[in-house]
CSV table of C-alpha atoms and ligand atoms in Angstrom, one decimal:
chain,number,residue,atom,x,y,z
A,13,MET,CA,-160.1,-48.9,218.1
A,14,THR,CA,-161.3,-50.8,221.2
A,15,TRP,CA,-158.9,-53.7,220.6
A,16,ALA,CA,-156.0,-51.5,219.9
A,17,VAL,CA,-156.6,-50.0,223.4
A,18,ILE,CA,-157.0,-53.4,224.9
A,19,ALA,CA,-153.7,-54.5,223.2
A,20,LEU,CA,-151.9,-51.5,224.6
A,21,VAL,CA,-153.3,-52.0,228.2
A,22,GLY,CA,-152.5,-55.7,227.8
A,23,SER,CA,-148.9,-55.1,227.0
A,24,MET,CA,-148.6,-52.6,229.9
A,25,LEU,CA,-150.1,-55.1,232.3
A,26,ALA,CA,-148.0,-57.9,231.2
A,27,THR,CA,-144.6,-56.1,231.6
A,28,THR,CA,-143.9,-57.3,235.1
A,29,ALA,CA,-144.7,-60.9,234.3
A,30,THR,CA,-142.2,-61.1,231.5
A,31,ALA,CA,-139.2,-60.0,233.6
A,32,ALA,CA,-138.7,-63.5,235.0
A,33,VAL,CA,-138.3,-66.0,232.2
A,34,LYS,CA,-138.8,-69.4,233.6
A,35,LYS,CA,-136.0,-71.9,233.4
A,36,GLU,CA,-138.1,-75.0,232.9
A,37,LYS,CA,-139.9,-73.4,230.0
A,38,LYS,CA,-136.6,-72.4,228.4
A,39,ASP,CA,-135.4,-76.0,228.3
A,40,LYS,CA,-138.5,-77.0,226.3
A,41,GLN,CA,-137.7,-74.7,223.5
A,42,PRO,CA,-136.1,-75.7,220.2
A,43,GLN,CA,-132.4,-74.9,220.3
A,44,PRO,CA,-131.7,-72.2,217.8
A,45,ALA,CA,-128.4,-71.9,215.9
A,46,VAL,CA,-127.7,-68.5,217.4
A,47,GLU,CA,-127.8,-68.1,221.2
A,48,PHE,CA,-130.2,-65.4,222.2
A,49,SER,CA,-130.8,-64.6,225.8
A,50,LEU,CA,-133.1,-62.2,227.4
A,51,PRO,CA,-132.3,-59.5,228.2
A,52,SER,CA,-130.3,-59.0,225.0
A,53,LYS,CA,-126.5,-58.8,225.0
A,54,GLU,CA,-126.6,-56.4,222.1
A,55,THR,CA,-125.2,-53.0,223.0
A,56,ASP,CA,-127.1,-49.8,222.1
A,57,ALA,CA,-124.5,-49.1,219.4
A,58,GLU,CA,-124.9,-52.5,217.9
A,59,LYS,CA,-128.6,-52.2,217.9
A,60,ALA,CA,-128.4,-48.7,216.3
A,61,GLU,CA,-126.3,-50.2,213.5
A,62,ARG,CA,-128.6,-53.1,212.9
A,63,MET,CA,-131.5,-50.7,212.7
A,64,GLN,CA,-129.8,-48.1,210.6
A,65,TRP,CA,-131.5,-48.7,207.3
A,66,TRP,CA,-134.9,-48.6,209.1
A,67,THR,CA,-134.1,-45.4,211.0
A,68,ASP,CA,-132.9,-43.7,207.8
A,69,ALA,CA,-136.0,-44.9,205.9
A,70,ARG,CA,-138.6,-43.2,208.1
A,71,PHE,CA,-141.5,-44.1,205.9
A,72,GLY,CA,-143.0,-47.5,205.1
A,73,MET,CA,-146.2,-49.1,203.8
A,74,PHE,CA,-148.4,-51.5,205.8
A,75,ILE,CA,-150.7,-53.7,203.7
A,76,HIS,CA,-153.7,-55.5,205.2
A,77,TRP,CA,-155.0,-58.0,202.7
A,78,GLY,CA,-156.9,-61.2,203.3
A,79,LEU,CA,-160.4,-62.7,202.9
A,80,TYR,CA,-161.9,-59.8,204.8
A,81,ALA,CA,-161.3,-57.7,201.7
A,82,MET,CA,-164.4,-59.4,200.3
A,83,PRO,CA,-167.1,-58.5,202.9
A,84,ALA,CA,-165.2,-55.1,202.7
A,85,ARG,CA,-166.5,-54.1,206.2
A,86,HIS,CA,-163.3,-54.1,208.3
A,87,GLU,CA,-160.7,-56.9,208.9
A,88,TRP,CA,-162.5,-57.7,212.2
A,89,VAL,CA,-165.8,-58.4,210.5
A,90,LYS,CA,-165.8,-62.0,211.5
A,91,HIS,CA,-165.7,-61.0,215.2
A,92,PHE,CA,-167.9,-57.9,214.9
A,93,GLU,CA,-170.6,-59.7,213.1
A,94,ASN,CA,-170.1,-63.1,214.9
A,95,ILE,CA,-169.7,-65.0,211.7
A,96,PRO,CA,-169.1,-68.7,212.3
A,97,ASP,CA,-166.5,-70.6,210.2
A,98,GLU,CA,-169.1,-72.2,208.0
A,99,LYS,CA,-170.5,-68.9,207.0
A,100,TYR,CA,-167.1,-67.2,206.6
A,101,GLN,CA,-166.1,-70.0,204.2
A,102,LYS,CA,-167.9,-68.4,201.2
A,103,TYR,CA,-165.1,-65.8,201.1
A,104,PHE,CA,-162.5,-68.5,200.9
A,105,GLU,CA,-164.3,-70.2,198.1
A,106,HIS,CA,-164.7,-67.0,196.1
A,107,PHE,CA,-161.3,-65.3,196.8
A,108,ASN,CA,-160.1,-64.6,193.3
A,109,PRO,CA,-157.8,-61.5,193.0
A,110,ASP,CA,-157.6,-61.5,189.3
A,111,LEU,CA,-156.2,-58.0,189.1
A,112,PHE,CA,-153.4,-58.6,191.6
A,113,ASP,CA,-150.2,-57.0,190.3
A,114,PRO,CA,-147.6,-56.7,193.1
A,115,HIS,CA,-145.3,-54.8,190.8
A,116,GLU,CA,-148.0,-52.1,190.6
A,117,TRP,CA,-148.3,-52.1,194.4
A,118,ALA,CA,-144.5,-51.8,194.7
A,119,ARG,CA,-144.4,-49.0,192.2
A,120,GLN,CA,-147.0,-47.0,194.1
A,121,ALA,CA,-145.2,-47.5,197.4
A,122,LYS,CA,-141.9,-46.5,195.9
A,123,GLU,CA,-143.3,-43.4,194.2
A,124,ALA,CA,-144.9,-42.4,197.5
A,125,GLY,CA,-141.4,-42.3,198.9
A,126,MET,CA,-141.8,-45.4,201.1
A,127,LYS,CA,-138.7,-47.5,201.7
A,128,TYR,CA,-140.1,-50.6,203.3
A,129,VAL,CA,-143.3,-52.7,203.4
A,130,VAL,CA,-145.1,-55.0,205.8
A,131,LEU,CA,-147.8,-57.3,204.5
A,132,THR,CA,-150.2,-59.4,206.5
A,133,SER,CA,-149.1,-63.0,205.8
A,134,LYS,CA,-151.9,-64.1,208.1
A,135,HIS,CA,-154.4,-61.9,209.9
A,136,HIS,CA,-156.6,-62.7,212.9
A,137,GLU,CA,-159.0,-64.6,210.6
A,138,GLY,CA,-156.3,-67.2,210.2
A,139,PHE,CA,-156.1,-67.2,206.4
A,140,CYS,CA,-152.6,-67.5,205.0
A,141,LEU,CA,-151.5,-65.8,201.8
A,142,TRP,CA,-148.6,-68.3,201.3
A,143,ASP,CA,-148.3,-72.0,200.5
A,144,SER,CA,-148.0,-73.2,204.1
A,145,LYS,CA,-147.5,-76.9,204.6
A,146,TYR,CA,-149.2,-76.7,208.0
A,147,THR,CA,-152.7,-75.6,206.9
A,148,ASP,CA,-155.2,-75.9,204.0
A,149,TYR,CA,-156.6,-72.5,204.8
A,150,LYS,CA,-154.3,-70.7,202.3
A,151,ALA,CA,-154.4,-68.8,199.1
A,152,PRO,CA,-153.3,-71.8,196.9
A,153,ASN,CA,-156.5,-73.5,197.8
A,154,THR,CA,-158.7,-70.6,196.8
A,155,PRO,CA,-159.5,-69.6,193.2
A,156,ALA,CA,-156.2,-67.6,193.4
A,157,LYS,CA,-154.5,-71.0,193.2
A,158,ARG,CA,-151.0,-69.8,194.1
A,159,ASP,CA,-148.6,-68.4,196.7
A,160,LEU,CA,-149.4,-64.7,196.7
A,161,LEU,CA,-146.8,-63.9,199.3
A,162,LYS,CA,-144.0,-65.0,197.1
A,163,GLU,CA,-145.1,-62.7,194.3
A,164,TYR,CA,-145.3,-59.8,196.8
A,165,VAL,CA,-141.8,-60.5,198.1
A,166,ASP,CA,-140.3,-60.7,194.6
A,167,ALA,CA,-142.0,-57.5,193.3
A,168,PHE,CA,-141.2,-55.3,196.3
A,169,ARG,CA,-137.6,-56.6,196.5
A,170,GLU,CA,-137.2,-55.8,192.8
A,171,GLU,CA,-138.2,-52.2,193.5
A,172,GLY,CA,-135.6,-52.0,196.3
A,173,LEU,CA,-137.9,-51.9,199.3
A,174,HIS,CA,-137.1,-53.7,202.5
A,175,ILE,CA,-139.5,-56.6,203.1
A,176,GLY,CA,-141.6,-57.3,206.2
A,177,PHE,CA,-144.2,-59.9,207.2
A,178,TYR,CA,-147.0,-59.2,209.7
A,179,TYR,CA,-148.0,-62.4,211.4
A,180,SER,CA,-151.1,-62.6,213.6
A,181,LEU,CA,-150.7,-64.3,216.9
A,182,ILE,CA,-154.5,-64.4,217.2
A,183,ASP,CA,-156.2,-67.0,215.0
A,184,TRP,CA,-159.9,-67.3,214.8
A,185,HIS,CA,-159.8,-70.3,212.5
A,186,HIS,CA,-157.2,-72.6,214.0
A,187,PRO,CA,-158.9,-75.5,215.9
A,188,ASP,CA,-156.4,-75.4,218.7
A,189,TYR,CA,-156.5,-71.7,219.5
A,190,ILE,CA,-158.3,-71.3,222.8
A,191,TYR,CA,-161.7,-69.7,222.3
A,192,ASP,CA,-162.1,-66.3,224.1
A,193,GLY,CA,-163.9,-63.0,223.9
A,194,ASN,CA,-161.9,-61.9,220.8
A,195,HIS,CA,-163.5,-64.6,218.8
A,196,PRO,CA,-166.8,-64.3,217.1
A,197,CYS,CA,-169.3,-65.2,219.9
A,198,THR,CA,-169.9,-68.9,220.4
A,199,PRO,CA,-172.5,-70.5,218.1
A,200,ALA,CA,-176.1,-70.7,219.5
A,201,GLY,CA,-176.4,-73.1,222.4
A,202,LYS,CA,-172.6,-73.6,222.9
A,203,THR,CA,-170.6,-72.4,225.9
A,204,VAL,CA,-167.0,-71.2,225.8
A,205,GLU,CA,-166.1,-74.4,227.7
A,206,GLU,CA,-167.7,-76.6,225.1
A,207,MET,CA,-166.0,-74.7,222.3
A,208,ASN,CA,-162.7,-75.3,224.1
A,209,GLN,CA,-163.0,-79.0,224.5
A,210,GLY,CA,-160.1,-80.7,222.8
A,211,ARG,CA,-158.3,-77.4,222.0
A,212,ASP,CA,-154.6,-77.4,222.8
A,213,MET,CA,-152.5,-74.2,222.8
A,214,ALA,CA,-149.3,-76.3,222.8
A,215,ARG,CA,-150.2,-77.6,219.3
A,216,TYR,CA,-151.1,-74.0,218.2
A,217,ARG,CA,-147.7,-72.8,219.6
A,218,GLN,CA,-146.0,-75.4,217.4
A,219,TYR,CA,-148.1,-74.4,214.4
A,220,MET,CA,-146.9,-70.8,214.8
A,221,LYS,CA,-143.3,-71.9,215.1
A,222,ASP,CA,-143.6,-74.1,212.0
A,223,GLN,CA,-145.2,-71.3,210.0
A,224,VAL,CA,-142.7,-68.6,211.2
A,225,THR,CA,-140.0,-71.0,210.2
A,226,GLU,CA,-141.5,-71.3,206.7
A,227,LEU,CA,-141.8,-67.5,206.4
A,228,LEU,CA,-138.3,-66.9,207.5
A,229,THR,CA,-136.6,-69.6,205.5
A,230,ASN,CA,-138.4,-69.8,202.2
A,231,TYR,CA,-138.4,-66.1,201.1
A,232,GLY,CA,-134.8,-65.0,201.4
A,233,LYS,CA,-133.8,-62.1,203.7
A,234,ILE,CA,-136.7,-60.8,205.6
A,235,ASP,CA,-136.2,-57.4,207.2
A,236,ILE,CA,-139.1,-57.1,209.6
A,237,ILE,CA,-141.5,-59.4,211.4
A,238,TRP,CA,-144.5,-57.8,212.9
A,239,PHE,CA,-146.4,-60.0,215.4
A,240,ASP,CA,-149.9,-58.9,216.4
A,241,PHE,CA,-151.0,-58.9,219.3
A,242,SER,CA,-151.1,-59.8,223.0
A,243,TYR,CA,-154.0,-58.8,225.3
A,244,PRO,CA,-155.3,-59.5,228.8
A,245,GLY,CA,-156.1,-63.2,228.5
A,246,LYS,CA,-153.3,-64.1,226.1
A,247,GLY,CA,-149.7,-63.2,226.5
A,248,HIS,CA,-146.2,-64.4,226.3
A,249,GLU,CA,-146.8,-67.7,227.9
A,250,ASP,CA,-149.6,-68.6,225.5
A,251,TRP,CA,-147.5,-67.8,222.5
A,252,ASP,CA,-144.2,-68.9,224.0
A,253,SER,CA,-142.9,-65.6,223.0
A,254,GLU,CA,-139.4,-66.3,224.2
A,255,GLY,CA,-139.2,-69.4,222.1
A,256,LEU,CA,-140.7,-67.7,219.1
A,257,LEU,CA,-138.3,-64.8,219.4
A,258,LYS,CA,-135.3,-67.1,219.7
A,259,LEU,CA,-136.4,-68.9,216.6
A,260,VAL,CA,-136.8,-65.7,214.7
A,261,ARG,CA,-133.4,-64.4,215.7
A,262,SER,CA,-131.8,-67.7,214.8
A,263,LEU,CA,-133.3,-67.8,211.3
A,264,GLN,CA,-132.8,-64.1,210.5
A,265,PRO,CA,-130.3,-62.5,212.9
A,266,ASP,CA,-130.7,-58.9,211.6
A,267,ILE,CA,-134.5,-58.9,211.5
A,268,ILE,CA,-136.5,-56.1,213.2
A,269,VAL,CA,-139.2,-57.3,215.6
A,270,ASP,CA,-142.1,-55.3,216.9
A,271,ASN,CA,-143.2,-55.2,220.5
A,272,ARG,CA,-146.5,-57.1,220.6
A,273,LEU,CA,-145.2,-60.4,221.8
A,274,ASP,CA,-145.8,-59.3,225.4
A,275,LEU,CA,-142.1,-59.1,226.2
A,276,ASN,CA,-142.2,-55.4,226.7
A,277,ASP,CA,-140.2,-55.3,229.9
A,278,VAL,CA,-137.3,-57.3,228.5
A,279,TRP,CA,-134.6,-55.4,226.8
A,280,GLY,CA,-134.1,-57.5,223.6
A,281,GLY,CA,-137.7,-58.7,223.7
A,282,TRP,CA,-138.6,-56.2,221.0
A,283,ASP,CA,-136.8,-53.8,218.7
A,284,ILE,CA,-139.5,-51.1,218.1
A,285,GLN,CA,-142.4,-49.6,220.0
A,286,THR,CA,-145.5,-49.4,217.9
A,287,PRO,CA,-148.0,-46.8,219.0
A,288,GLU,CA,-151.1,-47.3,216.9
A,289,GLN,CA,-153.3,-44.5,215.4
A,290,VAL,CA,-152.1,-41.9,217.9
A,291,LYS,CA,-150.0,-38.8,217.6
A,292,VAL,CA,-147.3,-39.0,220.2
A,293,ASP,CA,-146.2,-35.9,222.2
A,294,LYS,CA,-142.5,-36.7,222.2
A,295,CYS,CA,-140.0,-39.4,221.3
A,296,VAL,CA,-141.2,-42.7,222.8
A,297,GLU,CA,-139.2,-43.6,225.9
A,298,TRP,CA,-138.7,-46.9,227.7
A,299,HIS,CA,-137.6,-46.7,231.3
A,300,GLY,CA,-136.5,-43.1,230.6
A,301,LYS,CA,-134.5,-43.9,227.5
A,302,LYS,CA,-135.4,-42.9,224.0
A,303,VAL,CA,-136.1,-45.9,221.8
A,304,HIS,CA,-136.9,-46.8,218.2
A,305,TRP,CA,-140.5,-46.3,217.5
A,306,GLU,CA,-143.0,-46.6,214.6
A,307,THR,CA,-146.5,-45.4,214.5
A,308,CYS,CA,-148.9,-47.4,212.3
A,309,GLN,CA,-151.8,-45.5,210.8
A,310,THR,CA,-154.6,-45.9,208.4
A,311,PHE,CA,-155.8,-43.6,205.7
A,312,SER,CA,-159.3,-44.1,207.0
A,313,GLY,CA,-161.0,-46.0,209.8
A,314,SER,CA,-160.2,-49.6,208.8
A,315,TRP,CA,-157.0,-51.6,208.0
A,316,GLY,CA,-158.6,-54.0,205.6
A,317,TYR,CA,-160.5,-52.7,202.5
A,318,HIS,CA,-163.7,-51.0,203.7
A,319,ARG,CA,-165.9,-50.0,200.8
A,320,ASP,CA,-168.3,-47.7,202.7
A,321,GLU,CA,-166.0,-46.1,205.2
A,322,THR,CA,-165.5,-42.4,204.3
A,323,SER,CA,-163.4,-40.8,207.0
A,324,TRP,CA,-160.3,-40.5,204.8
A,325,LYS,CA,-157.5,-38.2,205.9
A,326,SER,CA,-156.5,-35.5,203.4
A,327,PRO,CA,-153.1,-35.4,201.7
A,328,ALA,CA,-152.1,-32.4,203.9
A,329,GLN,CA,-153.1,-34.3,207.1
A,330,LEU,CA,-151.1,-37.3,206.0
A,331,ILE,CA,-148.0,-35.3,205.0
A,332,GLU,CA,-148.2,-33.5,208.4
A,333,LEU,CA,-148.5,-36.9,210.1
A,334,LEU,CA,-145.2,-38.0,208.5
A,335,ILE,CA,-143.4,-34.8,209.3
A,336,GLU,CA,-144.7,-34.8,212.9
A,337,THR,CA,-143.5,-38.4,213.3
A,338,VAL,CA,-140.0,-37.7,212.1
A,339,SER,CA,-139.9,-34.5,214.2
A,340,LYS,CA,-140.1,-36.9,217.2
A,341,GLY,CA,-137.6,-39.4,216.0
A,342,GLY,CA,-140.1,-42.0,214.8
A,343,ASN,CA,-141.2,-43.9,211.6
A,344,LEU,CA,-144.6,-43.9,209.9
A,345,LEU,CA,-146.1,-47.1,208.7
A,346,LEU,CA,-149.0,-46.1,206.6
A,347,ASN,CA,-151.6,-48.7,205.7
A,348,VAL,CA,-153.3,-49.6,202.4
A,349,GLY,CA,-156.2,-52.2,202.3
A,350,PRO,CA,-156.3,-53.6,198.8
A,351,THR,CA,-159.6,-54.8,197.3
A,352,ALA,CA,-160.4,-58.5,196.8
A,353,ARG,CA,-159.7,-58.0,193.1
A,354,GLY,CA,-156.1,-57.3,194.2
A,355,GLU,CA,-155.9,-53.6,193.5
A,356,PHE,CA,-155.2,-50.6,195.8
A,357,ASP,CA,-158.3,-48.7,196.7
A,358,GLY,CA,-158.5,-45.7,194.4
A,359,ARG,CA,-158.7,-43.4,197.4
A,360,ALA,CA,-155.4,-44.7,198.7
A,361,THR,CA,-153.8,-44.4,195.3
A,362,GLU,CA,-154.8,-40.7,195.1
A,363,ARG,CA,-153.3,-40.0,198.5
A,364,LEU,CA,-150.1,-42.0,197.8
A,365,LYS,CA,-149.6,-39.9,194.7
A,366,ALA,CA,-150.0,-36.7,196.6
A,367,MET,CA,-147.5,-37.9,199.2
A,368,GLY,CA,-145.1,-38.9,196.5
A,369,LYS,CA,-145.3,-35.5,194.9
A,370,TRP,CA,-144.4,-33.9,198.2
A,371,MET,CA,-141.7,-36.4,199.0
A,372,HIS,CA,-140.1,-36.0,195.5
A,373,ALA,CA,-139.4,-32.4,196.4
A,374,ASN,CA,-139.1,-32.6,200.1
A,375,GLY,CA,-137.9,-36.1,201.0
A,376,ARG,CA,-134.6,-34.6,202.2
A,377,SER,CA,-136.4,-33.3,205.3
A,378,ILE,CA,-137.6,-36.9,206.1
A,379,TYR,CA,-135.0,-39.5,205.2
A,380,GLU,CA,-132.2,-39.7,207.8
A,381,CYS,CA,-133.8,-37.0,209.8
A,382,THR,CA,-134.9,-36.9,213.4
A,383,GLU,CA,-135.7,-34.4,216.3
A,384,ALA,CA,-134.2,-31.0,216.2
A,385,PRO,CA,-131.2,-30.6,218.6
A,386,GLU,CA,-132.0,-29.3,222.0
A,387,GLY,CA,-132.5,-25.5,222.2
A,388,PHE,CA,-134.1,-25.2,218.7
A,389,GLU,CA,-137.6,-24.1,219.2
A,390,ALA,CA,-140.1,-24.4,216.2
A,391,PRO,CA,-141.4,-21.1,214.9
A,392,ASP,CA,-145.2,-20.6,215.2
A,393,ASN,CA,-147.2,-23.1,213.2
A,394,SER,CA,-144.2,-25.0,212.1
A,395,VAL,CA,-142.6,-28.4,212.8
A,396,LEU,CA,-138.8,-29.0,212.8
A,397,THR,CA,-136.8,-32.0,211.6
A,398,TYR,CA,-133.0,-32.3,211.5
A,399,ASN,CA,-130.4,-34.3,209.7
A,400,PRO,CA,-127.6,-34.9,212.1
A,401,LYS,CA,-125.2,-36.2,209.4
A,402,THR,CA,-125.4,-32.9,207.4
A,403,ASN,CA,-126.2,-30.5,210.2
A,404,VAL,CA,-129.2,-29.2,208.3
A,405,LEU,CA,-132.5,-28.1,209.9
A,406,TYR,CA,-135.9,-28.2,208.2
A,407,ILE,CA,-138.8,-25.9,209.0
A,408,HIS,CA,-142.1,-27.2,207.8
A,409,LEU,CA,-144.6,-24.4,207.3
A,410,LEU,CA,-147.9,-26.0,208.2
A,411,ASP,CA,-149.8,-22.7,208.1
A,412,TYR,CA,-148.2,-20.6,205.5
A,413,PRO,CA,-147.2,-17.2,207.0
A,414,LEU,CA,-147.3,-13.7,205.7
A,415,TRP,CA,-143.7,-12.5,205.0
A,416,LYS,CA,-141.9,-13.4,208.2
A,417,VAL,CA,-141.1,-16.6,210.0
A,418,LYS,CA,-139.7,-15.5,213.3
A,419,ALA,CA,-137.2,-17.8,214.9
A,420,SER,CA,-135.1,-17.8,218.1
A,421,PHE,CA,-132.0,-19.5,216.6
A,422,MET,CA,-131.0,-17.1,213.9
A,423,ASP,CA,-127.4,-16.7,215.2
A,424,LYS,CA,-126.9,-20.3,214.2
A,425,VAL,CA,-128.0,-20.0,210.6
A,426,ASP,CA,-125.5,-20.0,207.8
A,427,TYR,CA,-127.7,-20.2,204.7
A,428,ALA,CA,-131.4,-20.9,203.9
A,429,GLN,CA,-133.5,-21.9,200.9
A,430,PHE,CA,-136.8,-23.4,200.0
A,431,LEU,CA,-136.3,-27.1,199.8
A,432,HIS,CA,-138.5,-27.8,196.8
A,433,ASP,CA,-136.7,-25.5,194.4
A,434,ALA,CA,-133.5,-24.4,196.2
A,435,SER,CA,-134.5,-20.8,195.9
A,436,GLU,CA,-132.8,-18.5,198.4
A,437,ILE,CA,-134.6,-17.4,201.5
A,438,LYS,CA,-133.3,-14.2,202.9
A,439,PHE,CA,-132.9,-13.8,206.7
A,440,ASN,CA,-131.9,-11.4,209.4
A,441,ASN,CA,-131.4,-11.8,213.1
A,442,GLU,CA,-135.2,-12.0,213.7
A,443,GLY,CA,-136.2,-14.6,211.2
A,444,PHE,CA,-136.7,-15.6,207.6
A,445,GLU,CA,-138.3,-13.7,204.9
A,446,VAL,CA,-140.6,-15.8,202.8
A,447,PRO,CA,-142.6,-14.7,199.7
A,448,VAL,CA,-146.2,-13.7,200.2
A,449,LEU,CA,-147.4,-16.1,197.6
A,450,LYS,CA,-147.4,-19.6,198.9
A,451,PRO,CA,-145.4,-21.9,196.6
A,452,ASP,CA,-147.3,-24.7,194.9
A,453,VAL,CA,-146.3,-27.2,197.6
A,454,GLU,CA,-148.7,-28.8,200.1
A,455,ILE,CA,-146.4,-28.0,203.0
A,456,PRO,CA,-143.5,-25.8,202.1
A,457,VAL,CA,-140.2,-26.4,203.8
A,458,ILE,CA,-137.3,-24.1,204.6
A,459,GLU,CA,-133.9,-25.8,204.5
A,460,VAL,CA,-131.6,-24.2,207.0
A,461,PHE,CA,-127.8,-24.9,206.8
A,462,LEU,CA,-126.5,-24.4,210.2
A,463,LYS,CA,-123.1,-22.9,211.1
A,464,LYS,CA,-120.4,-25.5,211.7
B,10,GLC,C1,-154.9,-53.7,215.6
B,10,GLC,C2,-156.0,-54.5,214.9
B,10,GLC,C3,-155.6,-55.1,213.7
B,10,GLC,C4,-154.5,-54.4,212.9
B,10,GLC,C5,-153.5,-53.9,213.8
B,10,GLC,C6,-152.4,-53.0,213.1
B,10,GLC,O1,-154.2,-54.5,216.5
B,10,GLC,O2,-156.6,-55.4,215.7
B,10,GLC,O3,-156.7,-55.5,212.9
B,10,GLC,O4,-153.9,-55.4,212.1
B,10,GLC,O5,-154.0,-53.1,214.8
B,10,GLC,O6,-151.5,-52.5,214.0
């Protein structure tokens, strides 16, 4: 994804700029109830405690849902096809998700084994799913005629999932958002300068604060806010990231915040690193220190519903992605793009079911798990995870072997079994002895109880 790369480069470039937070600017910010200063005063142990539920959860659902579900050609369609506001308006006028049943969404997420969810309250197109006082460009003014975000929050909360909001910093619809290359190109005969006449980012900054205040006061406890994104051309000064972050922390002190506000170099300027659509080589580090991280990934090549896109990952690839992520100490946020009728894409439902089937039997190797302790080398074609609380190691057999799984840590093994059915796996000092016939499990797991 071009823009994902740009976002990444942007956040890297901007790191030095954020280190010095200007005094004058600080004074202009609203005074939050809770004092938050950058860098954060929170200790590593305090942060680990605040993040505990999230670290234990390991697996969440991302949902990209907005007007772009109607063209069904990627959530960047307005930009890619240079669609001006007047022409994009038809989607607003026809947005009628008559089959929207958030309880069904929540049920599918829960059955897949996901423990939290993040929905696009507003994506780059600027359309808001909730009843915001600060814009008319919102779901209640479409044929949907109601606050869809509220129904989402209630349904997922009822199923026991932690609730997150994605909020786009970019806004292609707001009249004050400074026009740039991320917008659809300027209408015929108009220059960027002309498009920017009368636009005022200060008003847009206030709009964001007002909206974030709504989101974080009207829907009860919100567990995650996912801002997206900064890039060369727009960064922390344009958003007033420090002010936004202070506001967020004052309204929801325990909330988890992603790292796309362009405050990457400030400890406390983010809670999680968010590598997108990549497989990381090792636990993500920040200045040489391991940090909380979450990779967000799509089932196919688009975040929003894309009717004609066919590069869908297989269940085995998706399960492997989850295992791989946990084996490096990270979380997986896997995205669904519901249709404009309000239902999950059937292709997503199918894959969620397959993941749920695997998680039902093997979730113990995912929840509360992380990297294997130092010195434990993964046997051939396998991936290790480890639960530090129980001192149990998990060997995920990606490529099912014939008879033997050779391992270099056999002196540390106390007992071993298949995870899915708790059937004993015999072992000797060379390795484990598995049945020739592969069990009926997408990726079988050996559960290894280590000696105390
Ligand atoms: C990228 C895309 C955006 C998507 C996001 C998810 O930044 O621009 O459409 O929402 O990734 O991480």
